[in-house]
Coordinates of C-alpha atoms in Angstrom, one line a residue:
M1 CA 33.9 -30.2 7.3
R2 CA 31.7 -28.4 10.0
I3 CA 30.9 -24.9 8.1
C4 CA 29.0 -22.3 10.5
L5 CA 28.3 -19.1 8.2
V6 CA 27.7 -16.0 9.9
S7 CA 25.8 -12.8 9.1
M8 CA 26.5 -10.2 11.8
P9 CA 24.9 -6.2 12.4
W10 CA 23.9 -4.3 10.8
H11 CA 22.1 -7.0 8.9
L12 CA 18.2 -5.9 9.2
L13 CA 16.1 -7.7 11.9
E14 CA 12.9 -8.9 9.8
T15 CA 14.7 -10.2 6.6
P16 CA 16.5 -13.3 6.3
C17 CA 20.6 -13.5 5.1
L18 CA 20.2 -14.0 1.5
P19 CA 23.9 -14.7 1.0
I20 CA 23.8 -17.3 3.5
G21 CA 20.6 -18.5 2.1
L22 CA 22.3 -19.4 -1.0
L23 CA 25.5 -20.7 0.2
R24 CA 23.9 -23.0 2.5
A25 CA 21.9 -24.5 -0.7
R26 CA 25.2 -24.0 -2.4
V27 CA 27.3 -26.1 -0.7
G28 CA 25.7 -29.5 -1.7
A29 CA 27.4 -29.0 -5.3
C30 CA 30.8 -29.7 -2.6
R31 CA 32.3 -33.4 -3.3
D32 CA 32.1 -34.0 0.3
R33 CA 29.7 -33.9 2.6
H34 CA 29.1 -31.1 4.9
T35 CA 27.7 -29.8 8.2
V36 CA 26.3 -25.8 7.8
I37 CA 25.5 -24.4 10.9
D38 CA 24.2 -20.3 10.0
Y39 CA 24.5 -17.9 13.3
Y40 CA 22.0 -15.1 13.0
G41 CA 24.7 -12.1 14.8
N42 CA 21.9 -9.4 14.0
L43 CA 19.5 -11.5 15.8
R44 CA 21.4 -12.1 19.1
W45 CA 23.1 -8.4 19.4
A46 CA 19.4 -7.1 18.8
E47 CA 18.3 -9.5 21.7
Y48 CA 21.4 -9.1 23.7
L49 CA 21.0 -5.1 23.5
L50 CA 17.3 -5.7 24.4
D51 CA 18.3 -7.6 27.8
V52 CA 21.7 -4.7 28.5
S53 CA 19.3 -2.0 28.7
G54 CA 16.7 -3.2 30.3
G55 CA 14.3 -3.3 27.1
Q56 CA 15.4 0.1 26.5
I57 CA 17.3 -0.3 23.1
A58 CA 15.0 -2.2 21.9
E59 CA 14.2 -2.0 17.5
A60 CA 13.6 1.3 16.7
E61 CA 17.2 1.8 17.7
Y62 CA 18.6 -0.7 16.1
S63 CA 16.9 0.6 13.1
Y64 CA 18.4 3.9 13.1
V65 CA 21.5 2.8 13.3
S66 CA 21.2 0.4 10.1
D67 CA 18.8 2.9 7.9
R68 CA 20.0 6.3 9.0
G69 CA 23.5 5.4 10.1
V70 CA 25.0 3.3 7.1
W71 CA 25.8 6.5 5.3
H72 CA 27.8 7.5 8.2
A73 CA 29.3 4.5 9.6
M74 CA 27.4 4.8 12.9
G75 CA 27.1 1.1 13.3
E76 CA 30.7 0.7 12.4
W77 CA 32.1 3.0 15.2
I78 CA 29.9 0.8 17.7
F79 CA 32.1 -2.2 17.5
A80 CA 35.3 -0.5 16.2
G81 CA 36.2 -0.2 20.1
A82 CA 36.4 -3.7 20.3
L83 CA 38.0 -4.7 17.4
Y84 CA 41.2 -2.2 18.6
D85 CA 40.6 -3.5 22.2
D86 CA 40.4 0.3 22.9
P87 CA 36.7 1.5 24.5
A88 CA 37.2 5.1 23.5
W89 CA 38.3 4.3 20.0
R90 CA 37.4 7.7 18.2
V91 CA 34.7 9.2 20.5
D92 CA 35.5 12.1 20.1
T93 CA 36.4 12.0 16.1
Y94 CA 32.6 10.1 15.7
R95 CA 31.3 13.1 18.0
A96 CA 32.6 15.5 15.9
Y97 CA 31.6 14.2 12.5
L98 CA 28.0 13.7 13.6
E99 CA 28.0 17.4 15.0
A100 CA 29.4 19.1 11.9
R101 CA 26.3 17.2 10.1
N102 CA 23.9 18.0 12.6
L103 CA 23.0 14.3 13.3
E104 CA 21.5 12.7 16.5
P105 CA 24.0 9.8 17.2
G106 CA 20.6 7.8 18.2
A107 CA 21.7 4.9 20.8
S108 CA 25.1 4.6 19.3
L109 CA 27.4 6.0 22.0
R110 CA 25.4 3.6 24.4
M111 CA 25.3 0.7 21.8
R112 CA 29.2 1.1 21.9
E113 CA 29.5 0.5 26.0
H114 CA 28.3 -3.3 25.3
A115 CA 29.6 -3.9 21.8
A116 CA 33.0 -5.8 23.5
G117 CA 30.7 -8.0 25.8
F118 CA 28.8 -9.2 23.1
V119 CA 31.7 -9.9 20.7
E120 CA 32.9 -12.0 23.1
L121 CA 29.6 -14.0 23.5
A122 CA 29.0 -14.4 19.8
A123 CA 33.1 -15.7 19.7
R124 CA 31.8 -18.4 22.3
E125 CA 28.2 -19.1 20.7
I126 CA 29.4 -19.8 17.4
L127 CA 32.4 -22.1 18.7
E128 CA 30.2 -24.2 20.6
E129 CA 29.5 -25.7 17.4
R130 CA 32.7 -26.8 16.8
P131 CA 32.7 -25.2 13.2
D132 CA 35.9 -25.9 11.3
L133 CA 35.1 -22.8 9.0
V134 CA 33.6 -19.6 9.8
G135 CA 32.3 -17.8 7.2
F136 CA 31.1 -13.7 7.2
T137 CA 29.0 -11.9 4.6
T138 CA 29.7 -8.6 4.8
T139 CA 27.7 -6.3 3.2
F140 CA 27.4 -2.1 4.2
Q141 CA 28.0 -1.7 8.0
Q142 CA 29.0 -5.5 8.2
N143 CA 32.3 -4.9 8.3
V144 CA 33.5 -4.2 12.0
S145 CA 31.3 -6.5 13.3
S146 CA 32.1 -9.7 11.6
L147 CA 36.1 -8.5 12.3
A148 CA 35.8 -8.4 15.8
V149 CA 34.4 -11.6 16.4
A150 CA 36.5 -13.2 13.7
R151 CA 39.4 -12.0 15.9
R152 CA 38.2 -13.2 19.2
V153 CA 37.3 -16.2 16.7
K154 CA 41.3 -17.0 16.0
Q155 CA 42.3 -15.9 19.4
L156 CA 40.4 -18.6 21.1
R157 CA 40.4 -21.2 18.1
P158 CA 43.6 -20.5 15.9
E159 CA 42.7 -23.6 13.7
V160 CA 39.8 -22.5 12.8
Q161 CA 39.4 -21.4 9.2
V162 CA 37.9 -17.9 9.0
V163 CA 36.8 -16.8 5.4
F164 CA 35.4 -13.5 4.1
G165 CA 32.7 -12.6 1.3
G166 CA 30.1 -10.4 0.2
G167 CA 29.7 -6.6 -1.2
N168 CA 32.3 -5.3 0.9
C169 CA 35.0 -7.4 -0.4
D170 CA 34.1 -7.1 -4.0
G171 CA 37.2 -6.1 -6.5
P172 CA 40.0 -4.1 -4.0
M173 CA 38.2 -4.1 -0.7
G174 CA 38.7 -7.5 -0.5
A175 CA 42.5 -8.0 -1.1
A176 CA 42.2 -5.1 1.6
L177 CA 40.7 -6.8 4.2
H178 CA 43.2 -9.7 4.1
R179 CA 46.2 -7.6 3.6
N180 CA 45.4 -5.8 6.8
F181 CA 44.0 -8.0 9.5
P182 CA 45.8 -11.6 9.3
F183 CA 42.8 -13.1 10.9
I184 CA 41.3 -13.7 7.8
D185 CA 42.5 -16.8 6.0
H186 CA 40.3 -16.1 2.8
V187 CA 38.4 -13.5 1.1
V188 CA 35.9 -14.2 -1.7
S189 CA 36.1 -11.2 -3.8
G190 CA 33.2 -11.1 -6.3
E191 CA 30.2 -13.7 -6.8
G192 CA 30.2 -16.9 -4.2
E193 CA 28.5 -19.4 -6.1
L194 CA 31.8 -21.0 -7.4
A195 CA 34.6 -19.9 -5.3
F196 CA 32.8 -21.2 -2.2
V197 CA 32.6 -24.7 -3.5
A198 CA 35.9 -24.9 -5.0
L199 CA 37.3 -23.6 -1.7
L200 CA 35.3 -25.9 0.6
D201 CA 36.8 -28.9 -1.9
A202 CA 40.3 -27.9 -1.8
L203 CA 40.1 -27.5 2.0
S204 CA 38.2 -30.7 2.9
E205 CA 40.7 -32.6 0.5
G206 CA 43.7 -31.2 1.9
R207 CA 44.7 -29.1 -1.1
T208 CA 46.0 -25.7 -1.1
P209 CA 43.2 -23.5 -2.3
A210 CA 45.6 -20.4 -4.0
G211 CA 44.8 -19.8 -7.5
V212 CA 40.7 -20.3 -7.1
P213 CA 39.3 -18.2 -8.7
G214 CA 37.7 -15.2 -6.7
L215 CA 39.8 -16.1 -3.9
V216 CA 42.6 -14.3 -2.2
T217 CA 44.2 -16.7 0.5
R218 CA 47.6 -17.5 2.8
G219 CA 51.2 -17.8 1.1
P220 CA 53.8 -19.9 3.2
D221 CA 54.7 -16.7 5.2
G222 CA 51.2 -15.3 5.5
E223 CA 51.5 -13.1 2.8
S224 CA 48.1 -12.5 1.1
V225 CA 48.1 -14.5 -2.6
A226 CA 45.4 -13.8 -5.0
G227 CA 43.9 -16.3 -7.3
P228 CA 42.8 -14.6 -10.8
P229 CA 39.6 -12.7 -11.5
A230 CA 36.3 -15.3 -10.8
A231 CA 34.0 -15.7 -13.7
M232 CA 30.7 -14.7 -13.4
V233 CA 28.6 -17.4 -12.2
P234 CA 26.0 -18.5 -15.0
I235 CA 22.6 -17.9 -13.2
D236 CA 21.3 -21.0 -13.3
M237 CA 24.2 -22.0 -10.6
V238 CA 22.2 -19.8 -8.3
P239 CA 20.4 -21.8 -6.4
R240 CA 16.8 -20.8 -4.9
P241 CA 18.1 -20.2 -1.1
D242 CA 17.7 -22.2 1.7
F243 CA 16.0 -20.0 4.7
T244 CA 15.3 -22.6 6.9
A245 CA 18.0 -22.3 9.8
W246 CA 17.1 -17.8 9.5
W247 CA 13.1 -19.2 9.8
S248 CA 13.8 -21.0 12.8
A249 CA 16.6 -18.8 14.9
Y250 CA 13.6 -15.5 13.8
G251 CA 10.3 -17.9 15.1
N252 CA 12.3 -18.6 18.5
G253 CA 14.0 -15.4 19.3
R254 CA 12.6 -12.2 20.8
F255 CA 11.3 -10.5 17.3
A256 CA 9.0 -12.8 16.0
E257 CA 6.0 -11.0 17.8
R258 CA 7.4 -7.5 17.6
L259 CA 8.1 -7.1 13.5
S260 CA 6.6 -9.0 10.2
P261 CA 8.8 -10.9 8.1
V262 CA 10.2 -10.0 5.3
L263 CA 11.3 -12.4 2.4
L264 CA 14.1 -12.0 0.4
Y265 CA 14.4 -13.1 -3.7
E266 CA 17.1 -12.8 -6.2
A267 CA 15.4 -13.2 -9.6
A268 CA 18.3 -11.4 -11.8
R269 CA 22.2 -9.8 -11.7
G270 CA 23.5 -7.4 -13.3
C271 CA 21.9 -4.2 -15.7
W272 CA 20.7 -4.7 -18.5
W273 CA 20.4 -0.5 -18.8
G274 CA 23.7 -1.0 -17.1
E275 CA 25.8 -2.8 -19.6
K276 CA 24.5 -0.5 -22.3
H277 CA 24.3 3.1 -20.2
H278 CA 26.1 2.9 -17.1
C279 CA 24.1 5.2 -14.8
T280 CA 27.2 7.8 -13.8
F281 CA 26.8 7.7 -10.2
C282 CA 25.6 4.2 -9.5
G283 CA 28.4 1.7 -8.4
L284 CA 25.9 -1.6 -8.1
N285 CA 27.2 -4.3 -9.7
G286 CA 30.5 -4.3 -9.1
T287 CA 32.3 -6.4 -11.5
T288 CA 29.4 -8.2 -12.2
M289 CA 27.0 -6.0 -14.7
K290 CA 26.1 -8.1 -16.9
F291 CA 22.3 -8.8 -16.5
R292 CA 21.5 -12.3 -16.0
A293 CA 17.7 -13.4 -15.6
K294 CA 16.3 -16.8 -14.5
P295 CA 13.6 -18.2 -16.4
A296 CA 10.1 -17.3 -15.2
A297 CA 9.2 -20.9 -14.4
Q298 CA 11.8 -21.3 -12.3
V299 CA 11.3 -18.0 -10.6
W300 CA 7.7 -18.8 -9.8
D301 CA 9.0 -21.8 -8.5
D302 CA 10.6 -21.2 -6.0
I303 CA 8.7 -18.3 -4.8
T304 CA 6.0 -20.2 -4.2
H305 CA 8.4 -22.9 -2.4
L306 CA 9.5 -20.0 0.1
V307 CA 6.1 -18.9 0.8
E308 CA 4.2 -21.9 1.6
T309 CA 7.4 -23.3 3.8
H310 CA 7.7 -20.0 5.6
G311 CA 4.0 -18.7 5.2
V312 CA 5.1 -15.0 4.5
L313 CA 3.3 -13.0 1.5
D314 CA 5.8 -9.8 1.9
I315 CA 8.5 -10.6 -0.5
V316 CA 11.9 -7.2 -1.8
T317 CA 13.5 -8.7 -4.9
V318 CA 16.9 -7.7 -4.1
D319 CA 17.1 -7.5 -8.5
N320 CA 18.8 -4.6 -10.0
I321 CA 16.5 -4.2 -12.7
L322 CA 13.3 -5.7 -13.3
D323 CA 13.5 -8.2 -16.5
V324 CA 10.9 -7.1 -19.0
A325 CA 10.1 -10.4 -20.0
Y326 CA 8.5 -10.5 -16.4
L327 CA 5.9 -8.4 -16.9
T328 CA 4.5 -11.3 -19.4
E329 CA 6.1 -14.4 -18.4
L330 CA 5.8 -14.2 -14.7
M331 CA 3.7 -11.6 -13.4
P332 CA 0.5 -13.4 -15.2
R333 CA 1.0 -16.5 -13.0
I334 CA 1.5 -14.8 -10.0
Q335 CA -2.2 -13.0 -10.6
E336 CA -3.4 -16.7 -11.3
S337 CA -1.9 -18.2 -8.0
G338 CA -4.7 -15.9 -5.9
W339 CA -1.9 -15.4 -3.5
D340 CA -2.4 -12.0 -1.8
L341 CA 2.0 -11.2 -2.4
R342 CA 3.4 -8.1 -1.6
I343 CA 5.7 -7.6 -3.6
R344 CA 8.8 -4.9 -4.2
Y345 CA 10.8 -4.4 -7.3
E346 CA 13.4 -2.2 -9.1
V347 CA 12.3 -1.1 -12.2
K348 CA 12.9 1.3 -14.9
A349 CA 11.4 4.8 -15.2
N350 CA 10.0 4.3 -18.8
L351 CA 6.8 2.0 -17.8
K352 CA 4.1 2.4 -19.4
P353 CA 0.6 2.5 -17.7
D354 CA -0.5 -1.2 -18.9
Q355 CA 3.1 -2.3 -17.6
L356 CA 2.2 -0.9 -14.1
A357 CA -1.2 -2.8 -13.8
V358 CA 0.4 -5.5 -15.2
L359 CA 2.8 -5.5 -11.5
R360 CA -0.5 -4.3 -9.8
D361 CA -2.4 -7.0 -10.6
A362 CA 0.3 -8.8 -9.5
G363 CA 0.7 -7.8 -6.2
V364 CA 3.9 -5.6 -6.3
T365 CA 2.7 -2.8 -4.0
H366 CA 6.6 -0.5 -3.9
I367 CA 8.5 -0.2 -6.8
Q368 CA 12.2 1.6 -7.4
P369 CA 12.1 3.3 -10.5
G370 CA 15.5 5.1 -10.2
I371 CA 14.2 8.5 -10.8
E372 CA 16.6 11.0 -9.2
S373 CA 15.6 14.2 -11.1
L374 CA 12.5 15.5 -12.7
N375 CA 15.3 17.7 -15.2
S376 CA 16.2 16.6 -18.3
R377 CA 19.5 17.9 -18.9
A378 CA 20.5 16.5 -15.3
L379 CA 19.1 12.5 -16.2
R380 CA 21.3 13.8 -19.4
L381 CA 24.2 14.2 -17.1
M382 CA 23.6 10.5 -15.5
D383 CA 22.8 9.0 -18.1
K384 CA 19.7 7.7 -17.2
G385 CA 18.0 7.5 -20.7
V386 CA 14.7 9.2 -19.5
H387 CA 13.6 12.6 -19.8
G388 CA 12.0 15.0 -16.7
T389 CA 8.4 14.7 -17.6
Q390 CA 8.4 10.8 -18.3
N391 CA 9.5 10.9 -14.1
V392 CA 6.4 12.9 -13.9
F393 CA 4.6 10.6 -15.6
L394 CA 5.7 7.8 -13.6
L395 CA 4.3 9.4 -10.2
R396 CA 1.2 10.4 -11.6
A397 CA 0.6 6.8 -13.2
A398 CA 1.8 5.2 -9.8
D399 CA -0.7 6.8 -8.1
E400 CA -3.7 6.2 -10.6
H401 CA -2.7 2.3 -10.2
Q402 CA -2.4 2.4 -6.5
L403 CA 2.3 1.7 -6.0
T404 CA 4.0 2.8 -3.6
V405 CA 7.2 4.8 -5.3
D406 CA 10.5 5.2 -3.6
W407 CA 13.2 7.6 -4.8
N408 CA 15.1 10.4 -3.8
Y409 CA 16.3 13.4 -5.6
L410 CA 19.9 13.4 -6.1
Y411 CA 21.8 16.3 -7.0
G412 CA 25.6 17.6 -7.1
F413 CA 26.4 16.6 -11.1
P414 CA 29.8 18.2 -12.5
D415 CA 28.3 20.6 -15.6
E416 CA 25.0 20.8 -13.3
R417 CA 23.6 24.1 -13.5
A418 CA 21.4 26.3 -11.6
S419 CA 18.7 26.2 -14.5
D420 CA 18.4 22.4 -14.3
Y421 CA 16.8 23.0 -10.7
L422 CA 15.2 26.4 -10.4
P423 CA 12.0 25.3 -12.6
V424 CA 11.6 22.8 -11.3
I425 CA 11.7 23.9 -7.8
E426 CA 8.9 26.4 -9.0
Q427 CA 7.1 23.9 -10.3
I428 CA 6.7 21.6 -7.2
P429 CA 4.4 23.1 -5.5
A430 CA 2.0 22.2 -8.0
M431 CA 3.3 18.4 -7.6
V432 CA 2.3 18.0 -4.0
H433 CA -0.5 15.7 -4.4
L434 CA 2.0 13.1 -6.2
Q435 CA 4.6 11.1 -4.4
P436 CA 7.7 13.0 -2.9
P437 CA 11.1 11.8 -2.7
G438 CA 12.7 10.9 0.9
G439 CA 15.0 13.8 -0.2
P440 CA 17.6 15.4 -2.1
V441 CA 20.5 14.0 -1.5
R442 CA 24.2 15.4 -2.8
I443 CA 25.6 12.4 -4.5
L444 CA 28.5 10.2 -3.2
I445 CA 31.3 9.1 -5.3
E446 CA 30.5 5.0 -5.1
R447 CA 33.2 2.6 -6.1
F448 CA 33.1 0.9 -9.7
S449 CA 30.6 4.3 -10.5
P450 CA 31.8 6.2 -13.3
H451 CA 32.4 8.9 -11.7
F452 CA 34.9 7.1 -9.6
Q453 CA 36.3 5.3 -12.8
S454 CA 37.1 8.0 -14.7
P455 CA 37.8 10.7 -12.4
E456 CA 38.3 12.9 -15.4
R457 CA 34.9 13.1 -15.2
G458 CA 35.1 15.9 -12.9
F459 CA 35.8 14.2 -9.1
A460 CA 39.4 14.1 -9.6
E461 CA 40.1 15.0 -6.0
R462 CA 38.3 12.3 -4.3
R463 CA 39.1 10.9 -1.1
P464 CA 37.6 7.7 1.2
S465 CA 34.9 9.5 2.8
R466 CA 35.8 11.3 6.3
M467 CA 33.4 8.6 8.1
Y468 CA 35.9 5.9 7.7
Q469 CA 38.2 8.4 9.7
H470 CA 36.7 7.1 13.3
V471 CA 36.7 3.5 11.9
Y472 CA 39.5 2.0 10.6
D473 CA 43.2 2.3 12.0
L474 CA 44.5 2.5 8.2
S475 CA 46.8 4.6 6.3
E476 CA 45.4 7.0 3.5
S477 CA 46.3 4.3 0.9
E478 CA 44.7 1.4 2.4
L479 CA 41.4 3.0 3.5
E480 CA 41.6 4.3 -0.5
D481 CA 41.1 -0.2 -1.5
V482 CA 38.7 -1.2 1.4
A483 CA 36.0 2.1 1.1
Y484 CA 33.4 2.0 -0.9
Q485 CA 32.6 5.4 -0.5
F486 CA 34.4 8.4 -1.4
E487 CA 34.0 12.4 -1.2
A488 CA 35.5 15.0 -3.6
P489 CA 35.2 19.0 -3.6
P490 CA 31.5 19.7 -4.2
Q491 CA 30.2 19.9 -7.7
G492 CA 27.3 21.5 -9.5
I493 CA 25.0 23.6 -7.8
D494 CA 25.9 26.1 -5.2
E495 CA 24.3 25.9 -1.6
D496 CA 21.7 28.5 -2.3
V497 CA 19.8 27.0 -4.6
A498 CA 20.5 23.3 -3.1
S499 CA 19.1 24.4 0.1
G500 CA 15.8 25.9 -1.9
L501 CA 15.5 22.3 -3.1
R502 CA 15.7 21.3 0.6
A503 CA 13.0 23.7 1.2
A504 CA 10.7 23.0 -1.4
I505 CA 11.0 18.7 -0.8
V506 CA 10.5 19.5 2.8
A507 CA 7.5 21.2 1.8
W508 CA 6.2 18.7 -0.5
R509 CA 6.5 15.6 1.7
R510 CA 4.3 17.8 4.7
G511 CA 1.9 18.9 2.4
H512 CA 1.8 15.9 -0.1
A513 CA -0.7 13.4 2.8
G514 CA -4.3 15.2 2.6
S515 CA -3.4 16.6 -1.3
T516 CA -5.3 15.3 -4.2
L517 CA -5.7 16.3 -7.9
T518 CA -8.4 14.7 -10.1
W519 CA -9.9 15.2 -13.2
R520 CA -13.1 13.6 -14.3
E521 CA -14.7 13.9 -17.6
T522 CA -18.3 15.5 -18.3
E523 CA -20.4 15.7 -21.6
G524 CA -18.2 17.4 -24.0
G525 CA -15.5 18.6 -21.3
L526 CA -13.3 18.0 -18.3
V527 CA -14.1 19.3 -14.6
I528 CA -10.4 19.0 -12.7
E529 CA -11.0 19.3 -8.5
E530 CA -8.4 21.3 -7.1
G531 CA -7.7 19.3 -3.5
R532 CA -3.5 20.2 -3.3
A533 CA -2.0 21.6 0.2
G534 CA -1.7 25.5 -0.4
R535 CA -4.6 26.1 -3.0
P536 CA -7.9 27.0 -2.5
R537 CA -10.6 24.2 -3.4
C538 CA -12.0 24.6 -6.3
E539 CA -12.9 23.4 -10.0
Y540 CA -11.4 24.1 -13.3
V541 CA -13.5 23.4 -15.7
L542 CA -12.2 22.6 -19.8
S543 CA -15.6 23.1 -21.4
D544 CA -13.8 23.5 -24.7
P545 CA -13.7 20.1 -26.3
A546 CA -10.1 21.1 -27.8
Q547 CA -9.2 22.1 -24.6
A548 CA -10.4 19.4 -22.6
R549 CA -8.6 16.8 -25.3
S550 CA -5.6 18.3 -25.0
Y551 CA -5.5 17.5 -21.6
R552 CA -5.7 14.2 -21.9
L553 CA -3.6 14.0 -24.2
M554 CA -1.1 15.1 -22.2
E555 CA -1.2 12.6 -20.1
R556 CA 1.4 11.6 -21.6
P557 CA 4.7 13.8 -22.3
R558 CA 4.3 16.1 -25.3
T559 CA 5.9 18.7 -27.3
I560 CA 3.7 21.1 -28.5
A561 CA 4.6 20.5 -32.1
A562 CA 3.4 16.5 -31.2
L563 CA 0.3 17.6 -29.9
A564 CA -0.8 20.2 -32.2
R565 CA -0.5 17.6 -34.7
E566 CA -2.0 14.7 -32.9
L567 CA -4.9 17.3 -32.2
A568 CA -5.4 18.2 -35.9
A569 CA -5.5 13.9 -36.8
E570 CA -8.5 14.2 -34.4
G571 CA -10.3 16.8 -36.1
F572 CA -9.4 20.0 -33.7
A573 CA -7.6 22.9 -35.5
V574 CA -6.1 24.3 -33.3
S575 CA -2.5 26.4 -34.2
E576 CA 0.8 25.9 -31.8
E577 CA 0.3 29.4 -30.8
T578 CA -2.9 28.9 -29.4
L579 CA -1.6 25.5 -28.1
R580 CA 1.3 27.6 -26.1
Q581 CA -1.2 30.1 -25.0
W582 CA -3.5 27.3 -23.2
I583 CA -0.6 25.5 -22.1
G584 CA 0.6 29.2 -20.0
E585 CA -2.6 28.9 -18.3
L586 CA -2.2 25.6 -17.4
R587 CA 0.9 26.0 -15.7
G588 CA -0.3 29.1 -14.4
A589 CA -3.4 27.2 -12.3
G590 CA -0.8 24.3 -11.8
L591 CA -2.1 21.8 -13.8
I592 CA 0.8 20.7 -16.2
F593 CA 4.6 20.1 -15.3
E594 CA 6.5 21.4 -18.3
D595 CA 10.3 20.6 -19.1
G596 CA 12.6 20.7 -21.9
G597 CA 10.0 21.2 -24.6
R598 CA 7.8 18.5 -23.2
V599 CA 4.5 19.1 -21.4
V600 CA 2.5 16.6 -18.9
A601 CA -0.6 16.2 -16.9
L602 CA -0.7 16.3 -13.4
A603 CA -4.4 15.6 -12.7
T604 CA -5.3 12.2 -11.8
N605 CA -7.8 10.0 -13.0
C606 CA -9.0 8.9 -9.2
R607 CA -7.9 9.6 -6.2
P608 CA -4.7 7.7 -4.8
L609 CA -5.1 5.5 -1.7
R610 CA -2.7 7.2 1.3
V611 CA -1.3 4.8 3.6
A612 CA -2.7 7.0 6.7
E613 CA -6.3 6.0 5.2
V614 CA -6.1 2.2 5.4
G615 CA -4.0 2.0 8.6

């Protein structure tokens, strides 16, 4: 068979499509030989917009929709008019939604005018490849553009088999897409490496694919027939991705000289922390939480192949969490290679300084540690397994190891209190030299999260997010199954506290670039140099050896009682009462952070490298 694998907007322009890369490699496991063609609709759409707009709608406008718009279904709305043959489809609903949230539409209104023309172009270009089967991968904002093109493919060539798969098809979402859009022949729900191969084998041998685990297909009367749930794919059956077709499309396209390519790689699936403690707000992993990681030797072989094949040193791993074994088994191999890799990795926030050093030395430049909050009680409500001072410690240690940290400050949890936020808000000005969050975010209810699975946790009145109203012509009950994001009456802190948190974080972000707070040792003491925004430049001199030592011990989070014991063990007879007095003075000067009975030092041991200084 001739198989066309399609990645539609709004996949990023500078990265390959990992699902296509994996499936392209897996097709080799089929009993028959098949020809695989890739179609990168995201690149073609961006090029199309450049042409029809005379260069006015370019990569920046595309990125606004793909990055900011993902939380508001901007990209889905742009193609909804083409899906429903109505250029005016829910324009007023969309405008009202944006206005209610004070959001700018970007170029989305102008893009909508060109969506139908592109859908026609894409369908005809796909059919020029004479496919027997067209497979659409859909995650986040790829549903509606894929649906619109799939519908047109079927109108032009009804005999072509249309298959959907990807994150938007997991669980009931895939079955709902199949029920509501009859031009979809098959949906792969869950991990696709086994189900897709079984589907191809059945079709090429003239057998019905009904009953394939993880597959929803059509019965004799066109009804949806679901096979048994898919088994989790063993990690040794997750192949090295094949990006050769993407590399050709990207390199021969209009954006090769406008953007820097970034490779994607998957070393592990699931979440070892989530197996034990599923973070209450997290809907990732869906039906496949069990953690599975490739052997370090295989990961290194795969990375070596990808880097040498494509000559790209920037790598984003899509793992939900770092396999701790990679710190000793993989990262040293990468460091020894001498390659100047730039790697992004999701990690847990409890990493130690020596582990951060291992990551840095291997070329990890960005980490996403799931900080989420700086208050211990709020973190317990999330089931994060860390405390507030531990997260502040990580922010400081990341600066000391020249690592960029990506994080957001979450709020809106049932049972949270103003007292979980006000002490942090009070101390944020003292942390302006540390890396700020992207912003404060009221939590959404994600499908597969504990908040969704257990409404008794506080979100009993949930409903599909309002953004779906300007996307789909479906009943509320069908939206319940199609949707990934849900909303409910706000929980937790009131708007006054939330507004205070937003204002504090805005000030943090504004003052961060030029702020520093560093310490240096002197004979018998310690000097802390003040360079934070909003404070006069000065030096804090800790000449008392006991005070200097206590500050150094507070580089790691400590309770006052533990600090007193450690000082006593080192020969410093300091009472807890005296320590409390010192700590009160240090907090007053903004030199420590205090939360949940623990304290942690804020000064760094070096001046952090800022992007503005090297760019």
